[in-house]
Coordinates of C-alpha atoms and ligand atoms in Angstrom, one line a residue:
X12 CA 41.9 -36.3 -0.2
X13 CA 42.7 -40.0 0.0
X14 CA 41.2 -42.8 -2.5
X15 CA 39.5 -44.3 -1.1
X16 CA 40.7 -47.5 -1.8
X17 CA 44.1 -46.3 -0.2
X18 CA 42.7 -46.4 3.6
X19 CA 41.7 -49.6 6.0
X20 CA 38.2 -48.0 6.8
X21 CA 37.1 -50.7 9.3
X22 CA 39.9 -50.5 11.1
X23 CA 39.8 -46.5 11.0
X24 CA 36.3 -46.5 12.0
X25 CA 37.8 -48.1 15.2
X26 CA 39.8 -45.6 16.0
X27 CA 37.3 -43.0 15.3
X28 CA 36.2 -40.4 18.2
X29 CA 33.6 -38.7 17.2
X30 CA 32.9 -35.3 19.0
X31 CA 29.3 -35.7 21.0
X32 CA 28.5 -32.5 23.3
X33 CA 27.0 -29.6 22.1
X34 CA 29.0 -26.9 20.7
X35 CA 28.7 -23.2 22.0
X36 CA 30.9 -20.5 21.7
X37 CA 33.9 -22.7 20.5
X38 CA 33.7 -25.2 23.0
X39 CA 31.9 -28.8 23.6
X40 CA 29.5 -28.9 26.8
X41 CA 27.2 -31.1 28.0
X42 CA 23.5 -30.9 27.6
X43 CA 22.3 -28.5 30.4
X44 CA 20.0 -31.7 31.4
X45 CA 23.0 -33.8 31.8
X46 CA 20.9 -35.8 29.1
X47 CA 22.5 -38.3 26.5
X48 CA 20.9 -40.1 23.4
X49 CA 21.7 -43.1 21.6
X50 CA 23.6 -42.5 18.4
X51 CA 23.0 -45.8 16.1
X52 CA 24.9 -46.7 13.4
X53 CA 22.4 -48.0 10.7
X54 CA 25.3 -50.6 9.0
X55 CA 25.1 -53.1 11.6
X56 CA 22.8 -51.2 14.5
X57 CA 26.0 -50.7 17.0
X58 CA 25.2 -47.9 19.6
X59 CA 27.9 -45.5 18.1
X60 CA 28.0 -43.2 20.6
X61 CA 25.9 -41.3 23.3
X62 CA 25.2 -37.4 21.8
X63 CA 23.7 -34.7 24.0
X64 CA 20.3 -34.2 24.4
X65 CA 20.1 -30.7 23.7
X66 CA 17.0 -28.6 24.6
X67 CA 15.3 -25.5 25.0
X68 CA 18.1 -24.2 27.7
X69 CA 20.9 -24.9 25.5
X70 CA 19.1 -23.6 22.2
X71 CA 19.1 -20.4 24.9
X72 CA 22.2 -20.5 25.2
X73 CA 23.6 -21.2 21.6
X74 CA 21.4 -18.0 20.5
X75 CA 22.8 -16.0 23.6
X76 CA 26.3 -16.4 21.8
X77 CA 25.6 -16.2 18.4
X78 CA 22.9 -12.8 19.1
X79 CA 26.6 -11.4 21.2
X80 CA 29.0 -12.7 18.0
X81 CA 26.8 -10.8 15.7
X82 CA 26.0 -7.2 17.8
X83 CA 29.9 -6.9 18.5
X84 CA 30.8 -7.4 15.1
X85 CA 33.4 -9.9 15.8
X86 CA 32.8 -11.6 12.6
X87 CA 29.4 -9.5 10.9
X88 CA 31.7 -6.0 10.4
X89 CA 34.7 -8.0 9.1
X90 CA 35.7 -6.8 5.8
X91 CA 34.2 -9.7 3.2
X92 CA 37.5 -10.0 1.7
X93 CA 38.5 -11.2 5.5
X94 CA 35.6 -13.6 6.1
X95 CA 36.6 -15.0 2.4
X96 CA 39.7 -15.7 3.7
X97 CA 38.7 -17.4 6.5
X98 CA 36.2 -19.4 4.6
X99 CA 38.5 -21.1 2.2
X100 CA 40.7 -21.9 5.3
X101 CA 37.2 -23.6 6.8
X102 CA 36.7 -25.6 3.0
X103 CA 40.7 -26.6 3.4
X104 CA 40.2 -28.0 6.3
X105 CA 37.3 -29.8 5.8
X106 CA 39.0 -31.4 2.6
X107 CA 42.0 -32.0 4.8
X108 CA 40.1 -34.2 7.1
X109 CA 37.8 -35.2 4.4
X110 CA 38.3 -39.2 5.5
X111 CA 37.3 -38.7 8.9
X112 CA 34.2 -36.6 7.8
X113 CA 33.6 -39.6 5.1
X114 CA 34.1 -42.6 7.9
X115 CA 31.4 -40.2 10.7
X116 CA 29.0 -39.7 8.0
X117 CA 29.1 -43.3 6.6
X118 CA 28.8 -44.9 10.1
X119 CA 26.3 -42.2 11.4
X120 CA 23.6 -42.2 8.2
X121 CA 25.0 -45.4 6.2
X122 CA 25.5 -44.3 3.1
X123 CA 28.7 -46.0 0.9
X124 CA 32.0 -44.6 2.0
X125 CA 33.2 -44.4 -1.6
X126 CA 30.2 -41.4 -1.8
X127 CA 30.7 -40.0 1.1
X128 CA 34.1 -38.9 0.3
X129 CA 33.6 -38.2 -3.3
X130 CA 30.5 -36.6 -3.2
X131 CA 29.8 -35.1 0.3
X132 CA 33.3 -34.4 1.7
X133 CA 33.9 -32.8 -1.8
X134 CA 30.3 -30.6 -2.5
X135 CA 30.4 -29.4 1.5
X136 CA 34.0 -27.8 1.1
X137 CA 33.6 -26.9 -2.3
X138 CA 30.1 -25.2 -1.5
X139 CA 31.6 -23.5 1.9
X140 CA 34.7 -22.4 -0.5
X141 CA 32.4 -21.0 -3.6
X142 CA 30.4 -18.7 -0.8
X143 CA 33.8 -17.6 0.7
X144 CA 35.0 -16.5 -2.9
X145 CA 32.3 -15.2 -3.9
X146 CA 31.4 -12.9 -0.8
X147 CA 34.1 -10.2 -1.9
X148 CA 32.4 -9.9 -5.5
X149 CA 29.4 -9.4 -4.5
X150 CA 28.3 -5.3 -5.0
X151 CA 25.2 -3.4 -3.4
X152 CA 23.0 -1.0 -5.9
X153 CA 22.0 2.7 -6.3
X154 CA 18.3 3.1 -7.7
X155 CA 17.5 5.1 -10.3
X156 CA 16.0 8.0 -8.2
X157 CA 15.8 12.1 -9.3
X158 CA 19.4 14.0 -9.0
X159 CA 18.0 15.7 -5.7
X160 CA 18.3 12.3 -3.6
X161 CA 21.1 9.0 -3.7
X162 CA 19.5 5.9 -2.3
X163 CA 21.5 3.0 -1.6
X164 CA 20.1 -0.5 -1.5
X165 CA 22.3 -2.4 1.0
X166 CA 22.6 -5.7 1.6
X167 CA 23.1 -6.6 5.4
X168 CA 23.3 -9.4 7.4
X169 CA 19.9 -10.6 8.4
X170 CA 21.3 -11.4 12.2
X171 CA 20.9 -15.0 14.0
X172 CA 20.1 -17.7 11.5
X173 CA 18.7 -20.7 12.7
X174 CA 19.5 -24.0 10.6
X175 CA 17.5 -26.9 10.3
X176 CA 18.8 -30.2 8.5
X177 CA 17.6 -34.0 7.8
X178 CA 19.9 -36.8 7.9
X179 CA 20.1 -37.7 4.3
X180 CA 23.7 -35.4 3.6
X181 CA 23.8 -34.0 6.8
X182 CA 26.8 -31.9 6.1
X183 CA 26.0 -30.8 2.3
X184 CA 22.4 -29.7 3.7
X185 CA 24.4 -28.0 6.7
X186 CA 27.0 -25.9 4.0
X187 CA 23.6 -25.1 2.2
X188 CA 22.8 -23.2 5.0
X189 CA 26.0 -22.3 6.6
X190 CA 27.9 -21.1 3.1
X191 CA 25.6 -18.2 2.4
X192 CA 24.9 -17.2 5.9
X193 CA 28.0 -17.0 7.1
X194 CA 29.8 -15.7 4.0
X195 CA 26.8 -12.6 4.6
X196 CA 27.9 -11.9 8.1
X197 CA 25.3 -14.0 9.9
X198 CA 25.4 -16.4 13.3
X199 CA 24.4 -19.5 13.1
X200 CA 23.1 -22.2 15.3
X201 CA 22.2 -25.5 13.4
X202 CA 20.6 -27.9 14.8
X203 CA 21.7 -31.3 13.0
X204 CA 19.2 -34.2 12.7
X205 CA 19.2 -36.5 15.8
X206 CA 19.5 -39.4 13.1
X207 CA 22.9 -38.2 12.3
X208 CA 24.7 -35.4 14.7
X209 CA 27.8 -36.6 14.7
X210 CA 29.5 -34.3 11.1
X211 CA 28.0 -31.0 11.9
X212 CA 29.6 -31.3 15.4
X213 CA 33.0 -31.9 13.7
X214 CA 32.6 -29.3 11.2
X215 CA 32.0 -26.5 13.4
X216 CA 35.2 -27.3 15.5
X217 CA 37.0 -27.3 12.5
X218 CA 35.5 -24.1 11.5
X219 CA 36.6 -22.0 14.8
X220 CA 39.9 -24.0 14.4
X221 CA 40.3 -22.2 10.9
X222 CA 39.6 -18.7 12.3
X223 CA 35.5 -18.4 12.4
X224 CA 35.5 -16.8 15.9
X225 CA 34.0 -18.4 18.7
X226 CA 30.0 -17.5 18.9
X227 CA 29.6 -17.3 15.3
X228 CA 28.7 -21.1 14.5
X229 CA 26.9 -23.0 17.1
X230 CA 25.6 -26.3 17.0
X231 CA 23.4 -28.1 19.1
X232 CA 22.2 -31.9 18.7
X233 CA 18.7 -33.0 19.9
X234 CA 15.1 -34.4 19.1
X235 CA 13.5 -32.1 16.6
X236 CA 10.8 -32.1 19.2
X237 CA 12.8 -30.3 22.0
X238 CA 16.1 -28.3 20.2
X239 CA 14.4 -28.1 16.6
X240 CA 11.2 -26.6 18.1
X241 CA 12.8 -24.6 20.7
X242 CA 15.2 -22.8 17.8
X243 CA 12.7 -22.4 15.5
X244 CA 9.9 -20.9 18.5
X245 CA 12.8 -18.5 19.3
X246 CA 12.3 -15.0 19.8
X247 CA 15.9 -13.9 19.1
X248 CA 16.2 -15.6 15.9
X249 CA 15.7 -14.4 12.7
X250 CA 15.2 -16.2 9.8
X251 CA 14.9 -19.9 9.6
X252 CA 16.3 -21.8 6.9
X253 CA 14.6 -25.8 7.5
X254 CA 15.0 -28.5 5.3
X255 CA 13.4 -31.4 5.9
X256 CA 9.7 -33.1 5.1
X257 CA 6.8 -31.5 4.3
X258 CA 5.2 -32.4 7.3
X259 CA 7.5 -30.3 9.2
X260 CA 8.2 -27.4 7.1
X261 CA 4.4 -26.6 7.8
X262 CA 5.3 -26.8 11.8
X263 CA 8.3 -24.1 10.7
X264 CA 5.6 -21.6 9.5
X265 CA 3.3 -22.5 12.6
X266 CA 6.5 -21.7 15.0
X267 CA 7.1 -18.4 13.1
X268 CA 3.4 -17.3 13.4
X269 CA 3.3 -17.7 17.4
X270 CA 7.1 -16.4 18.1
X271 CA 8.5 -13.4 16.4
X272 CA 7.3 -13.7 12.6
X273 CA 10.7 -14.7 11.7
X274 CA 11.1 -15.3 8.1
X275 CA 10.9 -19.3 7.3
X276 CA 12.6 -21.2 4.0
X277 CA 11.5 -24.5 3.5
X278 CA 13.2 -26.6 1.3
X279 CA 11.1 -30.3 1.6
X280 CA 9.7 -33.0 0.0
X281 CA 9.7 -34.9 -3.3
X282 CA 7.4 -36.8 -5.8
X283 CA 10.0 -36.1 -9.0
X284 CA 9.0 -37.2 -12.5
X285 CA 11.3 -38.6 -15.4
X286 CA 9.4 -38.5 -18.2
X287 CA 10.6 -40.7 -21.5
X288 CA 9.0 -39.7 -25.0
X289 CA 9.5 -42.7 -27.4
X290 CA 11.4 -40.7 -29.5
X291 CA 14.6 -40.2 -27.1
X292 CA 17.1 -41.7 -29.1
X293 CA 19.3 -43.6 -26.8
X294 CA 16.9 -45.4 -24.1
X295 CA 19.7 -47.6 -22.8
X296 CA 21.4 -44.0 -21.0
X297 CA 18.0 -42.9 -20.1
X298 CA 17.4 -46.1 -17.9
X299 CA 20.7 -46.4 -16.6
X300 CA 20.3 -42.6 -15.6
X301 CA 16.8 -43.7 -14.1
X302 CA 18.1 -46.4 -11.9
X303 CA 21.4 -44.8 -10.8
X304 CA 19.8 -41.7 -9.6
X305 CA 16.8 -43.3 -7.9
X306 CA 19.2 -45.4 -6.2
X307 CA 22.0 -43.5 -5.1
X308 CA 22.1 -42.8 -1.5
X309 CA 19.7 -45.7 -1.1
X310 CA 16.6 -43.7 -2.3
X311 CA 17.1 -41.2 -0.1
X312 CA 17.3 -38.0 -2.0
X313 CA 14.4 -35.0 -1.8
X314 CA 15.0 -35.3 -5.8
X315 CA 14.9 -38.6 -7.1
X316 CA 12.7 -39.5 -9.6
X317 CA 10.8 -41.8 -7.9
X318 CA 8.0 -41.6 -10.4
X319 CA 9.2 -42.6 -14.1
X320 CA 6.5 -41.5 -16.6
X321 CA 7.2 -43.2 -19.7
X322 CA 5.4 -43.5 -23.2
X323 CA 3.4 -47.2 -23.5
X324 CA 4.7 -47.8 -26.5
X325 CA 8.4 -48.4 -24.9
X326 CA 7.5 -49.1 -21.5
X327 CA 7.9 -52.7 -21.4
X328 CA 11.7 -52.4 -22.6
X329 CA 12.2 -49.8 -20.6
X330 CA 10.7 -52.0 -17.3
X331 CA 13.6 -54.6 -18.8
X332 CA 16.2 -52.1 -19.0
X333 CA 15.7 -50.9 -15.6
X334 CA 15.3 -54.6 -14.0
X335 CA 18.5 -55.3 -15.3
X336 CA 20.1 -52.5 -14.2
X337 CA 18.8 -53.1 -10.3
X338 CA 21.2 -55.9 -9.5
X339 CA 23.8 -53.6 -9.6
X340 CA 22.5 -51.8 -6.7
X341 CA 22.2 -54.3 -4.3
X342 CA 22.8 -53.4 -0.7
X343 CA 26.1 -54.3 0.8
X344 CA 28.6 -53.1 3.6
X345 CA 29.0 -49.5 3.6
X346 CA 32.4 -49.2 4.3
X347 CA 33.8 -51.6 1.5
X348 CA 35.1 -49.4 -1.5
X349 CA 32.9 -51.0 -4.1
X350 CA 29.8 -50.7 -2.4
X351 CA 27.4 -48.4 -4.4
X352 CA 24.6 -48.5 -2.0
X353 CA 24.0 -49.0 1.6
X354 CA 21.9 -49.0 5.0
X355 CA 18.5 -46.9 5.4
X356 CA 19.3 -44.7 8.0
X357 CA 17.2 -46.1 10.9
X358 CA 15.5 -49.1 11.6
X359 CA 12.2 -47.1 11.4
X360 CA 13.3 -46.0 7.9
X361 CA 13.7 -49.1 6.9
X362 CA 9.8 -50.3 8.2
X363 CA 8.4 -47.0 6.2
X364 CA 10.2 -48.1 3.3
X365 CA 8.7 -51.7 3.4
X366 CA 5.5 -50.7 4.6
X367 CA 4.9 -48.7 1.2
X368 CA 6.7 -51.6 -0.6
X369 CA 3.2 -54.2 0.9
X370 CA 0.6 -51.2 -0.1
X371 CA 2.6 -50.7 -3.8
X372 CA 1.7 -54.4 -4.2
X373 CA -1.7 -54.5 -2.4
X374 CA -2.9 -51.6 -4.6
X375 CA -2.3 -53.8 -7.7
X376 CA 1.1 -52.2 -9.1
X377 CA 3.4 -55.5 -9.9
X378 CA 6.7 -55.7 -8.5
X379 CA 9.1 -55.9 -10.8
X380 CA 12.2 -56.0 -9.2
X381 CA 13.4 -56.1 -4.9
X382 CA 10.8 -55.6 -2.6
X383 CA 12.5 -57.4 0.2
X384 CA 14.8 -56.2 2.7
X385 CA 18.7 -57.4 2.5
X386 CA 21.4 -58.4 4.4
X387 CA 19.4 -59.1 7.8
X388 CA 22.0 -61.0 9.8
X389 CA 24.2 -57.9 9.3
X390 CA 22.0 -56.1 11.9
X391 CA 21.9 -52.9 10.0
X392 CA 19.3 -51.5 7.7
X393 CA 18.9 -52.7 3.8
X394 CA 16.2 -52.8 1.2
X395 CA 16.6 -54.2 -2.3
X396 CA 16.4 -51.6 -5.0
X397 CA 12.5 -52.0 -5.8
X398 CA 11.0 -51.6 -9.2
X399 CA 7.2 -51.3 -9.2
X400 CA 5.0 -51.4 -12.9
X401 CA 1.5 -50.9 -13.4
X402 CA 1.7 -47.9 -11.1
X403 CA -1.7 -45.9 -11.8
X404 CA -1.6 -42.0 -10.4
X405 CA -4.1 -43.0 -8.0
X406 CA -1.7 -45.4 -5.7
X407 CA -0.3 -44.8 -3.0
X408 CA 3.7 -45.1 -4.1
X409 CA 2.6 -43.0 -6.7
X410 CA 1.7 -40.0 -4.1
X411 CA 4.0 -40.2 -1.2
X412 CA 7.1 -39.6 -0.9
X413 CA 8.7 -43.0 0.1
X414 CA 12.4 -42.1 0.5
X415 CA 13.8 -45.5 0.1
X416 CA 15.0 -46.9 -3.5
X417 CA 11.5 -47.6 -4.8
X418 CA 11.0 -46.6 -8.0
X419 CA 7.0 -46.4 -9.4
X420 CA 6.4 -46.9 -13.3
X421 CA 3.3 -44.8 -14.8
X422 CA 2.7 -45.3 -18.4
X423 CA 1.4 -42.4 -20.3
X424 CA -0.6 -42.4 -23.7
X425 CA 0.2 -38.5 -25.2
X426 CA 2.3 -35.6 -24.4
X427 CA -0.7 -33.7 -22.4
X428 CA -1.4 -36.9 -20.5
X429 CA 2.2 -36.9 -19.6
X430 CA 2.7 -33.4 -18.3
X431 CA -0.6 -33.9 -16.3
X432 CA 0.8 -36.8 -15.2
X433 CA 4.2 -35.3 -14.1
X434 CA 2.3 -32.3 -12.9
X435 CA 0.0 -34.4 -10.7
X436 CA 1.5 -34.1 -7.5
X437 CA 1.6 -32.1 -4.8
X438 CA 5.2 -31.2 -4.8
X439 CA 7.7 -29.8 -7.3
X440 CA 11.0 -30.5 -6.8
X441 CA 12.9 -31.4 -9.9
X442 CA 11.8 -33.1 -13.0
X443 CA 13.1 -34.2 -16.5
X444 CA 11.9 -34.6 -19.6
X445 CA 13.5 -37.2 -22.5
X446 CA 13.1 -36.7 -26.1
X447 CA 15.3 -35.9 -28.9
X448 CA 12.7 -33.6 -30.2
X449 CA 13.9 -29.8 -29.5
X450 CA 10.5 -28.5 -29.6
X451 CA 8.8 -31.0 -27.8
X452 CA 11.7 -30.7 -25.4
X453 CA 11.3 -27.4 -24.9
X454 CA 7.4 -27.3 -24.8
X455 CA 7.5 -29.8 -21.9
X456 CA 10.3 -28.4 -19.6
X457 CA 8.2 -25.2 -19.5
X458 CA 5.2 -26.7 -18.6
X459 CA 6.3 -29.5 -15.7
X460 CA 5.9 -27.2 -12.4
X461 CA 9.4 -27.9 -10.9
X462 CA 12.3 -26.2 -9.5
X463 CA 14.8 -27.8 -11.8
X464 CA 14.3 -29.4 -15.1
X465 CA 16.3 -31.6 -16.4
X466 CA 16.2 -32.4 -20.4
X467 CA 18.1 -35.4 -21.6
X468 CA 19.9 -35.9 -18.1
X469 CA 18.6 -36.1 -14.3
X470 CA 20.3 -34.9 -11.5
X471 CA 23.3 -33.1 -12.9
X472 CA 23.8 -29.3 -11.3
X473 CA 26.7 -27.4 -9.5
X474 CA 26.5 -25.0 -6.7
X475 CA 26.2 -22.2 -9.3
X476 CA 22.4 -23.0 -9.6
X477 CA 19.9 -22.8 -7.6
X478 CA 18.1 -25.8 -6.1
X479 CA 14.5 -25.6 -4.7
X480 CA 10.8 -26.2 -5.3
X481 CA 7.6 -25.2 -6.5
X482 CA 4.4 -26.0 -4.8
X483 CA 4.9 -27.9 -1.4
X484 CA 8.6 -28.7 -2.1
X485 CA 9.6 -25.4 -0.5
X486 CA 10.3 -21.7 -0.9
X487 CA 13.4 -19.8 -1.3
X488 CA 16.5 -21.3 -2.8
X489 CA 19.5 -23.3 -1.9
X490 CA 22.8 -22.5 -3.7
X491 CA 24.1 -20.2 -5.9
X492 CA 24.1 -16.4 -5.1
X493 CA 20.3 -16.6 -5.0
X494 CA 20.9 -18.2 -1.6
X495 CA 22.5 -14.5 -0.2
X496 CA 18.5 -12.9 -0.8
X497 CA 17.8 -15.8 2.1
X498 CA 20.1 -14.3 4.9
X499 CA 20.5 -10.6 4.1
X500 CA 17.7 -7.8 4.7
X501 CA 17.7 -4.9 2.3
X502 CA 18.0 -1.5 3.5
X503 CA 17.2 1.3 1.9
X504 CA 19.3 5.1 2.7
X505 CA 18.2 7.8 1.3
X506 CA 20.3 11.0 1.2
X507 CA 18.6 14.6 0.3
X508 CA 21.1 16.1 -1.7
X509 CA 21.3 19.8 -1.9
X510 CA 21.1 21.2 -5.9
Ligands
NAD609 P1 12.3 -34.2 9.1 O1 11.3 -33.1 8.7 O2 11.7 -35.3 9.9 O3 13.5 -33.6 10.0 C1 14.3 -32.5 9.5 C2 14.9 -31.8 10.7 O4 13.8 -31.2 11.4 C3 15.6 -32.6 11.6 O5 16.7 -31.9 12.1 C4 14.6 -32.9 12.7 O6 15.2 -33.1 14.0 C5 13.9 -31.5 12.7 N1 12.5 -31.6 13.3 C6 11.7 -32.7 13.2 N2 10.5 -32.4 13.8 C7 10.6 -31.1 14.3 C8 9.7 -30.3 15.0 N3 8.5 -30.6 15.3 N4 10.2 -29.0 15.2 C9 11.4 -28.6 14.8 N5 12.3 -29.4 14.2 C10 11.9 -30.6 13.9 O7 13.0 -34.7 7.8 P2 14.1 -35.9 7.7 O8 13.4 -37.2 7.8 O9 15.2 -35.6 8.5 O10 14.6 -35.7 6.2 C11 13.9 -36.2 5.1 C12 13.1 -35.1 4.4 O11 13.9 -34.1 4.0 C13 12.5 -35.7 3.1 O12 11.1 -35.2 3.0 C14 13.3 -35.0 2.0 O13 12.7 -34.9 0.8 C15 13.6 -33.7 2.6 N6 14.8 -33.1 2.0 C16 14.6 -32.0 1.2 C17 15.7 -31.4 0.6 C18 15.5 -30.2 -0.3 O14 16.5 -29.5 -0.5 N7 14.3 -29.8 -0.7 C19 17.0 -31.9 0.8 C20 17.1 -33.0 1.6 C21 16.0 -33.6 2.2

């Protein structure tokens, strides 16, 4: 890959043609409607391009194909060490256009260009690449049974997977998904956010480009509404893996219980807490930790720790530290190389996030730094990086999941107060827990209710571990080889042996 300072990315984004029709069985077509929809670029709120409209007939479709790739074995009864192969050529290639993948996911969702090469480019191939290697290591088991019988536990493809994503990384979300499925043997038909179609439509060109055969990975843009709802109602699907909100995920297990049953795996919504004892020795990284991970991607990440639970005694300099630290994230233009953060995705993003901003400060919490929106004549989508204090458990902004950068200071008085407090929410995510006392350290990362726990550090993890949540955050697992359990069936054969 490039640096990114090396490339001209306004003038590149000039150039760019992104792919806009739906894909099915390796090639683009139109929406079986002949319907378009507006594809808006959140930097400066330029029509970028007009996508498909797909709907229920072309969902039909793209499960036609993948149900015919999967029962003739074109890709499901290919050696692993072959579809390994043939993964790694996928990652390669998506590294090797890594700055056009960069420039369509920066214009299309508006984060920094810097981050979308870095970070997305970089954890979609590597994750796509990890699944590929890993899929010919992988063995099945033989249970412990009496000497008159062998039963093998298999591992087999679970069929048609349908794929869900939000707009917030649209292609890291989509190699979630598309990584463990395909490296089991699975079809796929994702169905990107309409809020940001334009990488996953890319990515599965280049995937049948670098030998995925036609069928195997469809995509299809639309409304949530119309292709979302038609893929996950579908009777020739199999499992769904969704993430998105909350809100949602409960329509996912809704569309499973009036269609076929088909297994559901929700990975949603956020409340995360960073909790700061006063006896965490070096307050100055914890804060600069705080800000930089509630900020980055403009507050809209499922785990920031939007809710920063921190001992009274050190809570004003802690407020200070993190104040300071804001200025550093104020919005600017996406696709200059310094810019760490940039546009909400949508104009209606953008109202959400400053509608919660008014209630923070109508429900008493003091606004301690931001709370306006930025860079208005630019025509695109920007909120300052928003401190609120005084945030009592009982607030709004202390419940909801914003996702903008709005960051919600609670003040606790003991350790049980503070695991109550960090506990007190309806989701469970991620949290972290700051002391430089082992025991206590310990103590509390057992107790917060959260998929991941951080200790002294927030938001570090590799594709090696699994990333999911408790409570209303979700079920199953992304990443890791804990992900393979999501898109494989076991089977059980068992063989009488004669004694
Ligand atoms: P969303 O739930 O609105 O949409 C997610 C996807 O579902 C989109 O593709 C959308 O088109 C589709 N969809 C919407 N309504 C649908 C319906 N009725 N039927 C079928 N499909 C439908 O979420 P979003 O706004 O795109 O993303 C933000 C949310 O995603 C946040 O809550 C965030 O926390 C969550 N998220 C979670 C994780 C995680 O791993 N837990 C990761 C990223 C984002």
């Amino acid at each position: 890959m490039n640096k990114p300072e090396s490339i001209d990315w306004v003038r590149q984004a000039a150039l760019l043609k992104p792919r806009t029709r739906c894909f099915i069985e390796g090639r683009f077509l139109d929406a079986a409607s002949g319907e378009t929809f507006a594809c808006v670029s959140p930097i400066d709120g330029r029509v970028l391009a007009q996508v498909a409209r797909g709907g229920a007939r072309d969902i039909d479709r793209a499960v036609a194909s993948a149900r015919a790739a999967f029962e003739d074995g074109r890709w499901s009864r290919l050696p692993p060490a072959q579809r390994k192969c043939v993964l790694q050529a996928f990652a390669a290639s998506i590294l090797a256009h890594g700055d056009e993948l960069a420039l369509t996911e920066t214009l299309d969702m508006g984060k920094p260009v810097r981050f979308s090469l870095a970070v997305d480019v970089a954890a979609t191939a590597r994750c796509i690449n990890w699944y590929g290697e890993a899929i010919d290591k992988v063995y099945d088991e033989i249970a412990p049974t009496a000497p008159s019988a062998l039963a093998l536990i298999r591992r087999e493809p679970t069929g048609v997977v349908g794929a869900i994503v939000p707009w917030n990384y649209p292609m890291i979300m989509a190699a979630w998904k598309l990584g463990p499925a395909l490296a089991a043997g699975n079809s796929v038909v994702l169905k990107p956010s309409e809020k940001s179609p334009l990488s996953a439509l890319r990515i599965a060109e280049l995937a049948v480009e670098a030998g995925i055969p036609p069928g195997v990975l469809n995509v299809v843009p639309g409304y949530g509404e119309e292709a979302g709802e038609a893929l996950a109602l579908h009777m020739d699907v199999d499992v769904i893996g969704f993430t998105g909100s909350t809100r949602v995920g409960r329509r996912m297990l809704e569309y499973a219980s009036r269609s076929n049953l088909k297994r559901i795996y929700n990975e949603l919504g956020g409340k995360s807490a960073f909790v700061v004892f006063p006896d965490f020795d070096d307050l100055d990284r914890a804060a600069k930790t705080a800000a930089g991970c509630m900020f980055f991607n403009q507050g809209e990440s499922c785990n920031a720790p939007s809710r920063l639970v921190v001992h009274e005694a050190i809570a004003e300099e802690f407020v200070q530290r993190l104040v300071a630290e804001a200025p550093a994230f104020a919005p600017a233009d996406p696709l200059d190389v310094n810019t760490v953060m940039g546009a909400l995705v949508d104009d209606g993003q953008m109202k959400t996030v400053m509608r919660y901003i008014d209630v923070g400060s109508r429900e008493g919490a003091r606004c301690a730094a931001g709370g306006r929106r930025a860079r208005p004549d630019s025509g695109g989508y920007y909120v300052e990086p928003t401190v609120f204090d005084g945030v009592r458990t009982d607030m709004t902004i202390a419940r909801e999941e914003i996702f903008g950068p709005v960051l919600s200071v609670i003040r606790f008085r003991d350790e049980a107060e503070a695991i109550a407090i960090a506990n007190g929410t309806t989701y469970g995510l991620q949290a972290s827990v700051w002391s430089s006392n082992i025991d206590r350290a310990h103590r509390v990362a057992r107790s917060l209710r959260a998929g991941t726990v951080h200790v002294n550090e927030y938001d570090e993890d590799d594709i090696t571990v699994p990333f999911g949540g408790y409570k209303q955050s979700g079920n199953g697992r992304d990443k890791s080889l804990h992900a393979l359990e999501k898109y494989t069936e076991l089977k059980t054969t068992w063989i009488r042996l004669q004694m």
